[in-house]
Coordinates of C-alpha atoms in Angstrom, one line a residue:
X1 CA -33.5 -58.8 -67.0
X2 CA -32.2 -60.0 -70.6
X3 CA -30.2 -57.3 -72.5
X4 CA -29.5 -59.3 -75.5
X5 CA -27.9 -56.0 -76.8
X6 CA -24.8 -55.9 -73.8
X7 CA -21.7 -54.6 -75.0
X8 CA -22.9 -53.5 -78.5
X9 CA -22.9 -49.9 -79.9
X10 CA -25.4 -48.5 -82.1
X11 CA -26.5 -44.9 -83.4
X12 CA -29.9 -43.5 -84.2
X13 CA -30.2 -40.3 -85.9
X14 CA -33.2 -38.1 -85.5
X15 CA -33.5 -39.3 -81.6
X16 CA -34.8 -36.6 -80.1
X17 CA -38.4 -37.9 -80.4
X18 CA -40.9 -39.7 -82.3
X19 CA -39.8 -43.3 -83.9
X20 CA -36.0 -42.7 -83.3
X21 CA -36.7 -42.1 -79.8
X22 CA -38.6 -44.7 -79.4
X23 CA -36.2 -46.9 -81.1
X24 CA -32.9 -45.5 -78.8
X25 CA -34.8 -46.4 -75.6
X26 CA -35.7 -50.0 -76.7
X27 CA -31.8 -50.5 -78.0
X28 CA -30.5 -48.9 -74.5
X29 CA -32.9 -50.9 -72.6
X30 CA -31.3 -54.5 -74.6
X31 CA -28.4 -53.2 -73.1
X32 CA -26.8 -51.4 -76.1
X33 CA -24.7 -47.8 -75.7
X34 CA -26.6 -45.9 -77.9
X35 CA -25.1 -42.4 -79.9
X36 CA -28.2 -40.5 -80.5
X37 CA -28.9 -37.5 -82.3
X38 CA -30.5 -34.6 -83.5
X39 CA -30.1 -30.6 -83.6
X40 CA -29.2 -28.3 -81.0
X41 CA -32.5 -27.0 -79.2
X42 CA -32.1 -23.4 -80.3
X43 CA -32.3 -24.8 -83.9
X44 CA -34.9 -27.9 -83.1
X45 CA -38.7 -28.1 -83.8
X46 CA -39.0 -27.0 -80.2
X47 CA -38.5 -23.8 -81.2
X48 CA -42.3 -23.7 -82.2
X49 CA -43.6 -26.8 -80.5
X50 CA -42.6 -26.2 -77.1
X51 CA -44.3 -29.3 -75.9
X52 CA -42.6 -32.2 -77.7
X53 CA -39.5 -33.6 -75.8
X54 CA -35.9 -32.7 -76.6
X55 CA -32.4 -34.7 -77.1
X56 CA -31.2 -34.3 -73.4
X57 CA -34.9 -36.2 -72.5
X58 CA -34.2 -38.9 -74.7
X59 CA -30.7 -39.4 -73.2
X60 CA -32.3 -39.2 -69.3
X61 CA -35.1 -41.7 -70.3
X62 CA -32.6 -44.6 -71.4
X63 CA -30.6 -43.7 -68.4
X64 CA -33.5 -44.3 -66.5
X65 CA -33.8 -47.8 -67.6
X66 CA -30.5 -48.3 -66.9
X67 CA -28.9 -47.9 -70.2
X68 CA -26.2 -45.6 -71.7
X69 CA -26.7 -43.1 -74.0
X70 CA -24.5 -40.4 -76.0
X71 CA -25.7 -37.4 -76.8
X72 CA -24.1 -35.7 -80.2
X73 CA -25.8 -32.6 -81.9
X74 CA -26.0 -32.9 -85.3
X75 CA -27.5 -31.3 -87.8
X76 CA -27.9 -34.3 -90.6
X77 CA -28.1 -31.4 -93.6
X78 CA -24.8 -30.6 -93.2
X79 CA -21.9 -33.2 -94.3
X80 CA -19.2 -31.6 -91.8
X81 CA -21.6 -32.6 -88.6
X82 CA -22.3 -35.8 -90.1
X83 CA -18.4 -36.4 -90.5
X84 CA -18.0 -35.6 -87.1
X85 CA -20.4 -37.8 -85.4
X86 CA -18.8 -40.5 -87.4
X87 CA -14.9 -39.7 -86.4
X88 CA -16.0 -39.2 -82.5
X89 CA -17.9 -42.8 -83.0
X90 CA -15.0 -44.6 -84.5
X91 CA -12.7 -42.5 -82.2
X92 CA -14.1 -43.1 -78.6
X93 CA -15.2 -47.1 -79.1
X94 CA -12.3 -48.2 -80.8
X95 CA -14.0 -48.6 -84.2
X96 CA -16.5 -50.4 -83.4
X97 CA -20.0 -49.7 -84.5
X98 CA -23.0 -52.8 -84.4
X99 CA -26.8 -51.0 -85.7
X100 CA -26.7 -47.9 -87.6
X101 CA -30.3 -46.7 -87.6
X102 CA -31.1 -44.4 -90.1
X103 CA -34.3 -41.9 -88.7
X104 CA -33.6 -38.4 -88.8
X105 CA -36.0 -36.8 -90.6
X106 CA -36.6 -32.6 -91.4
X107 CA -39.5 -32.2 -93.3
X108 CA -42.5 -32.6 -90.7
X109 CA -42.9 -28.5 -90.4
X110 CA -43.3 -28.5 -94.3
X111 CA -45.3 -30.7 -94.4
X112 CA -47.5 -29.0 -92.1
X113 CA -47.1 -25.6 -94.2
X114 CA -48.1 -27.5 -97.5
X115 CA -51.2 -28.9 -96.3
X116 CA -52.2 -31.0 -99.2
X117 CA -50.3 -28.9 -102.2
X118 CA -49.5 -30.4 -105.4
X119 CA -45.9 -30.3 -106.4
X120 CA -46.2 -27.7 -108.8
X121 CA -47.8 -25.3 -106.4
X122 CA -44.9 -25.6 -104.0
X123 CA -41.8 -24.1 -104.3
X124 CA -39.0 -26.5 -106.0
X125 CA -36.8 -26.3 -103.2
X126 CA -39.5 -28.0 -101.2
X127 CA -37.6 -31.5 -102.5
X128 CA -34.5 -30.9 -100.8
X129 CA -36.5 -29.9 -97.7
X130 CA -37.9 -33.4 -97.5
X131 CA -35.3 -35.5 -98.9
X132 CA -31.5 -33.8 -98.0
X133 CA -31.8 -35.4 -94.7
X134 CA -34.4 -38.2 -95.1
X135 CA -32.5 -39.7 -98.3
X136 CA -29.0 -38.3 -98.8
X137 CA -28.2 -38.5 -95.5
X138 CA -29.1 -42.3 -95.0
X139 CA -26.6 -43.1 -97.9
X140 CA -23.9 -40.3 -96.6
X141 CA -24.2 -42.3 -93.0
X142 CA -24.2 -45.9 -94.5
X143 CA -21.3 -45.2 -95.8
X144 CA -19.6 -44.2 -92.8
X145 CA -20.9 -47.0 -91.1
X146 CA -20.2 -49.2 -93.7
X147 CA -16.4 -48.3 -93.5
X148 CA -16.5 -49.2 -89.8
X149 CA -18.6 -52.4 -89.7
X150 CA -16.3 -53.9 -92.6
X151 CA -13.4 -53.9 -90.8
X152 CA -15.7 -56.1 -88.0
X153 CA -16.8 -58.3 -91.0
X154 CA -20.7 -57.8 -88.5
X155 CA -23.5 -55.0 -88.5
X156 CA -26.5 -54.2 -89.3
X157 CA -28.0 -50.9 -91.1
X158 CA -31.5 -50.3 -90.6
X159 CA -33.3 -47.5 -93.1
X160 CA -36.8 -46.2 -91.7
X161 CA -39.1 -46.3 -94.7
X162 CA -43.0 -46.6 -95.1
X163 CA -45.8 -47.5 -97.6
X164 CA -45.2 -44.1 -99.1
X165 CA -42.5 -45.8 -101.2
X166 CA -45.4 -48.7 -102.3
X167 CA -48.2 -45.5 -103.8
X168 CA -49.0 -41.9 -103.3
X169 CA -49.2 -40.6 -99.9
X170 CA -48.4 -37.2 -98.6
X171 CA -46.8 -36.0 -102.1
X172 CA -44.9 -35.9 -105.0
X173 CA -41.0 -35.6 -102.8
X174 CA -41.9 -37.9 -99.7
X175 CA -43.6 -40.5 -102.2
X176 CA -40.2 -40.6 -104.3
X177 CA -37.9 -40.8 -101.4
X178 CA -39.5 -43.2 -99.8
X179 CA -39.0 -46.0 -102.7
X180 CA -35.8 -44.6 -103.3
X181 CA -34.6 -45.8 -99.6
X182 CA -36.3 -48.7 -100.4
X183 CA -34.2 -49.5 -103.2
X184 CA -31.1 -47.7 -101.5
X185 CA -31.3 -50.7 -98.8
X186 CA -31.6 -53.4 -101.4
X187 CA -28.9 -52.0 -103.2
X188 CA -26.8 -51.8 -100.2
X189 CA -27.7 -55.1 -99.0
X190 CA -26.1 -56.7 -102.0
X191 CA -22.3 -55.3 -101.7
X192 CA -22.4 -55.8 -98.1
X193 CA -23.4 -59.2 -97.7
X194 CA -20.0 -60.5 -98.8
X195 CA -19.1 -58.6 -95.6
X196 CA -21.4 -60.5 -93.2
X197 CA -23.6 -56.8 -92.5
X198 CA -27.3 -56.5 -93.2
X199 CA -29.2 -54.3 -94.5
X200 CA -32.8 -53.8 -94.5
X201 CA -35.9 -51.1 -94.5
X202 CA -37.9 -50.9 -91.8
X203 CA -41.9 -49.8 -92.5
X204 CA -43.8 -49.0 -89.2
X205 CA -47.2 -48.8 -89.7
X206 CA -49.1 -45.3 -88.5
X207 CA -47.6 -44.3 -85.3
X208 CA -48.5 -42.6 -82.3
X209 CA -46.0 -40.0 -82.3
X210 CA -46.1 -36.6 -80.5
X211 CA -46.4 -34.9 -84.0
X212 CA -49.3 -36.7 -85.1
X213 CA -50.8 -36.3 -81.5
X214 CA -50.4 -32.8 -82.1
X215 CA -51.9 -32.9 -85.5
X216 CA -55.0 -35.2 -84.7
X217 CA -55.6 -32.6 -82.3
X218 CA -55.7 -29.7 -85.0
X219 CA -57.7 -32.1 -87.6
X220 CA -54.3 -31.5 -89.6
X221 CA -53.9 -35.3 -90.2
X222 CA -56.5 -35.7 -92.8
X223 CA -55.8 -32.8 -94.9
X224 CA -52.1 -33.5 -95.4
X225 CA -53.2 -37.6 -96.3
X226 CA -56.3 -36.4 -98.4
X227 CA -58.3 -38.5 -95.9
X228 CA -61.6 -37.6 -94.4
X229 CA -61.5 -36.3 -89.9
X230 CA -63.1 -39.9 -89.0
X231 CA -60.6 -42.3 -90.8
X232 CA -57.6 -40.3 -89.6
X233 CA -58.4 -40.3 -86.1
X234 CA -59.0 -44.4 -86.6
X235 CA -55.5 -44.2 -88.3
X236 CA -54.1 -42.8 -85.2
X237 CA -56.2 -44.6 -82.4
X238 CA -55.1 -48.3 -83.6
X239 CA -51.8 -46.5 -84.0
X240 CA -48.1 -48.2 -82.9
X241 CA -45.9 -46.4 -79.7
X242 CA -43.2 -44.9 -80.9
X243 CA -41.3 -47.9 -79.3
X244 CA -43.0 -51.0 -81.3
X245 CA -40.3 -50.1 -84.2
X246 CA -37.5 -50.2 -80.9
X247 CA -38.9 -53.6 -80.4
X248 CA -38.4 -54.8 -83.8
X249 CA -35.0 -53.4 -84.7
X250 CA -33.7 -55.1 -81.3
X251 CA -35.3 -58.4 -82.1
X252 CA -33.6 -58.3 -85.8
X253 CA -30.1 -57.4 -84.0
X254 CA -30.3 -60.4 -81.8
X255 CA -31.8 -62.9 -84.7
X256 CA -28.4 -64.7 -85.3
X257 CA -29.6 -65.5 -89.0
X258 CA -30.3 -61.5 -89.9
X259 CA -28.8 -62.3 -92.9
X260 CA -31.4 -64.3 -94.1
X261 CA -33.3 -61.0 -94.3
X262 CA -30.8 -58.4 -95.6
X263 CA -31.8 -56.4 -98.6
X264 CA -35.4 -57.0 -97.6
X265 CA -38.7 -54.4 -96.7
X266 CA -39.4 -55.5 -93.0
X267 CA -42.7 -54.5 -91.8
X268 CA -43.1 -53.7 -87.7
X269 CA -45.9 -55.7 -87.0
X270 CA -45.0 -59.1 -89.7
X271 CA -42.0 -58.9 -87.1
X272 CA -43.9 -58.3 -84.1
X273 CA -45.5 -61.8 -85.0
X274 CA -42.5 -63.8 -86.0
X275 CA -40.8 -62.7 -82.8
X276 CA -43.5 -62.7 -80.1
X277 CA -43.7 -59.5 -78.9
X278 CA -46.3 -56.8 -78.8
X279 CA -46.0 -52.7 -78.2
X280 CA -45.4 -51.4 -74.5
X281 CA -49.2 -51.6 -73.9
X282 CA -49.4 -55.0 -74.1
X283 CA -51.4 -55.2 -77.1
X284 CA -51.0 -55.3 -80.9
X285 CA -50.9 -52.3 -83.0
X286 CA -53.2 -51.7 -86.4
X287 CA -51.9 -54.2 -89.1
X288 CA -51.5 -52.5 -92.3
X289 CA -51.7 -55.6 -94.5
X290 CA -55.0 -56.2 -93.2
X291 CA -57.5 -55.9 -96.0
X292 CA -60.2 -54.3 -94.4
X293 CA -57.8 -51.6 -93.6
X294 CA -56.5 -50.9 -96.9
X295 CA -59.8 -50.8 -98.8
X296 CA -60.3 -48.0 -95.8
X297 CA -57.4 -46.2 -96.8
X298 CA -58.2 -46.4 -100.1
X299 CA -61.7 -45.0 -99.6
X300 CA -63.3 -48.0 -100.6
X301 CA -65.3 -47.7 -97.3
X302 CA -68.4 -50.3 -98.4
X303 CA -66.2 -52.9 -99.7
X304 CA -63.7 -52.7 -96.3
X305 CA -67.1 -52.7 -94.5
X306 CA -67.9 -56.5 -95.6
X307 CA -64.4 -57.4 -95.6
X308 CA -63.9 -60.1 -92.9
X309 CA -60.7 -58.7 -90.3
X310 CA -58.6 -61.3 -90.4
X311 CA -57.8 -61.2 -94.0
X312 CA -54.7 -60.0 -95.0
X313 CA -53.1 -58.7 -98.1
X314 CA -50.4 -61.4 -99.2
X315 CA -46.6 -59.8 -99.4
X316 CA -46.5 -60.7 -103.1
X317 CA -49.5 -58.1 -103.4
X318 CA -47.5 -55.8 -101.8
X319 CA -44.5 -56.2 -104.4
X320 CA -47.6 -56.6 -107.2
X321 CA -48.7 -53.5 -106.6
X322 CA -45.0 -51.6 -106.9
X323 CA -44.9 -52.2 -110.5
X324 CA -45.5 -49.5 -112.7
X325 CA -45.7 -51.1 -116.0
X326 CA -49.5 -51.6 -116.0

């Protein structure tokens, strides 16, 4: 088998399931030693979700594919853990970290408590809940991998974004740090491309993670997206695995001109089609440039219905339709 990955090192925070697992098994499968991540179980969602899978699965599951993972408990709200992970990275591989993947992400049980609240009906420190860890921490842990990959003059830095940076989904505090890791990345991609590292934000689509499983299954989906029952299950049907993002972060890591892409928004399934490959089942997930699909989303139901499926909204209405000005 092909592990384009051999030899390298790379960290995902957040690991313990959902995307960033999904992400650590494809990197330890290419053959990379992963450093994964994410709170000790006494103080994890499994607390009151005793059915989603934990850190130690994670680390057994990339094992099992012959890979090599390193479990390190962190709690990504706290700047001392964070500290740590970094010094035992730097300490026990010499310095040397390739892919920093930025996932961890706390806010899943708010949202679940909020439903579909406004802002002002929520307390105020329901913004740090959703972006301490999901914003601060990705530039706190760029910055420690940035320190290591400069001295290498090589890396790449991968944020985990979605379309809630483009327009309103969820609310007020995801909607706001979504663009702002958006920008973060660009920002970032600009003082270290003199260094030969990339930097870019990844947007999955909707994803089939054991969260929004769990959700679908409690009809929660559609009140916290302000969708009606029958467009949020499609949402989650034509969904991605949790390892189609995997499969795009290791195809960016072995693309020897990455930098041709650094500072950009990379979406899973435009790189799913420049690369060739297509989620563990074989088959390709829902596109969420596809036209019909957005007028869906967008509850323009009649329209999407006479909207022929292969047309596809154009990138530059994608960027069109960040501007605020009009």
């Amino acid at each position: 088998m092909v592990r384009p990955l051999e030899g390298q090192i790379a960290l995902v925070t957040g690991a313990s399931r959902g995307i960033g697992r999904g992400i650590a098994l494809q990197l330890g499968q290419a053959g990379a030693t992963v450093y994964i991540t994410g709170r000790e179980p006494s103080k994890s969602d499994n607390i009151y979700e005793t059915s989603l899978p934990a850190l130690d699965q994670t680390a057994k599951d990339i094992q099992d594919r012959d890979g090599k993972a390193v479990i390190v408990y962190c709690d990504h709200g706290k700047d001392e853990d964070v500290k740590r992970l970094f010094e035992q990275i730097e300490t026990e591989t010499n310095g040397r970290l390739d892919i920093l993947v930025n996932n961890a992400y706390s806010a899943i049980k708010d949202f679940r408590s909020a439903g579909g609240a406004a802002f002002f009906d929520l307390e105020p420190n329901f913004w740090d809940s959703v972006n301490n860890v999901g914003l601060r921490n990705n530039y706190i842990c760029g910055v420690y991998a940035a320190k290591m990959m400069v001295k290498r003059k090589s890396g790449l830095i991968v944020n985990i974004s979605s379309a809630g940076g483009l327009q309103y989904v969820f609310n007020v505090a995801y909607g706001v740090g979504k663009c702002a890791v958006d920008r973060m990345s660009a920002d970032m991609a600009v003082e270290l491309k003199p260094h030969n590292i990339a930097c870019v934000t990844l947007w999955p689509g909707t994803v089939k993670t054991e969260m929004a499983q769990i959700m679908q299954k409690n009809d929660e989906i559609g009140q916290v997206l302000k969708i009606d029952k029958e467009l949020a299950d499609k949402q989650v049907e034509g969904a991605e695995s949790v390892e189609f993002s995997g499969k795009a972060i290791v195809a960016l890591a072995s693309d020897s001109k990455l930098m041709k892409k650094t500072g950009k928004i990379l979406l899973t399934y435009d790189i799913a089609k420049e690369y060739k490959f297509k989620d563990i089942d074989g088959k390709m997930p829902g596109d969420m440039r596809q036209m019909k699909t957005a007028l869906e989303f967008l509850g323009w139901k009649r329209l999407a219905s006479w909207t022929p499926g292969c047309l596809r909204v154009p990138l530059i209405g994608l960027h069109m339709a960040s501007y605020k000005f009009l």
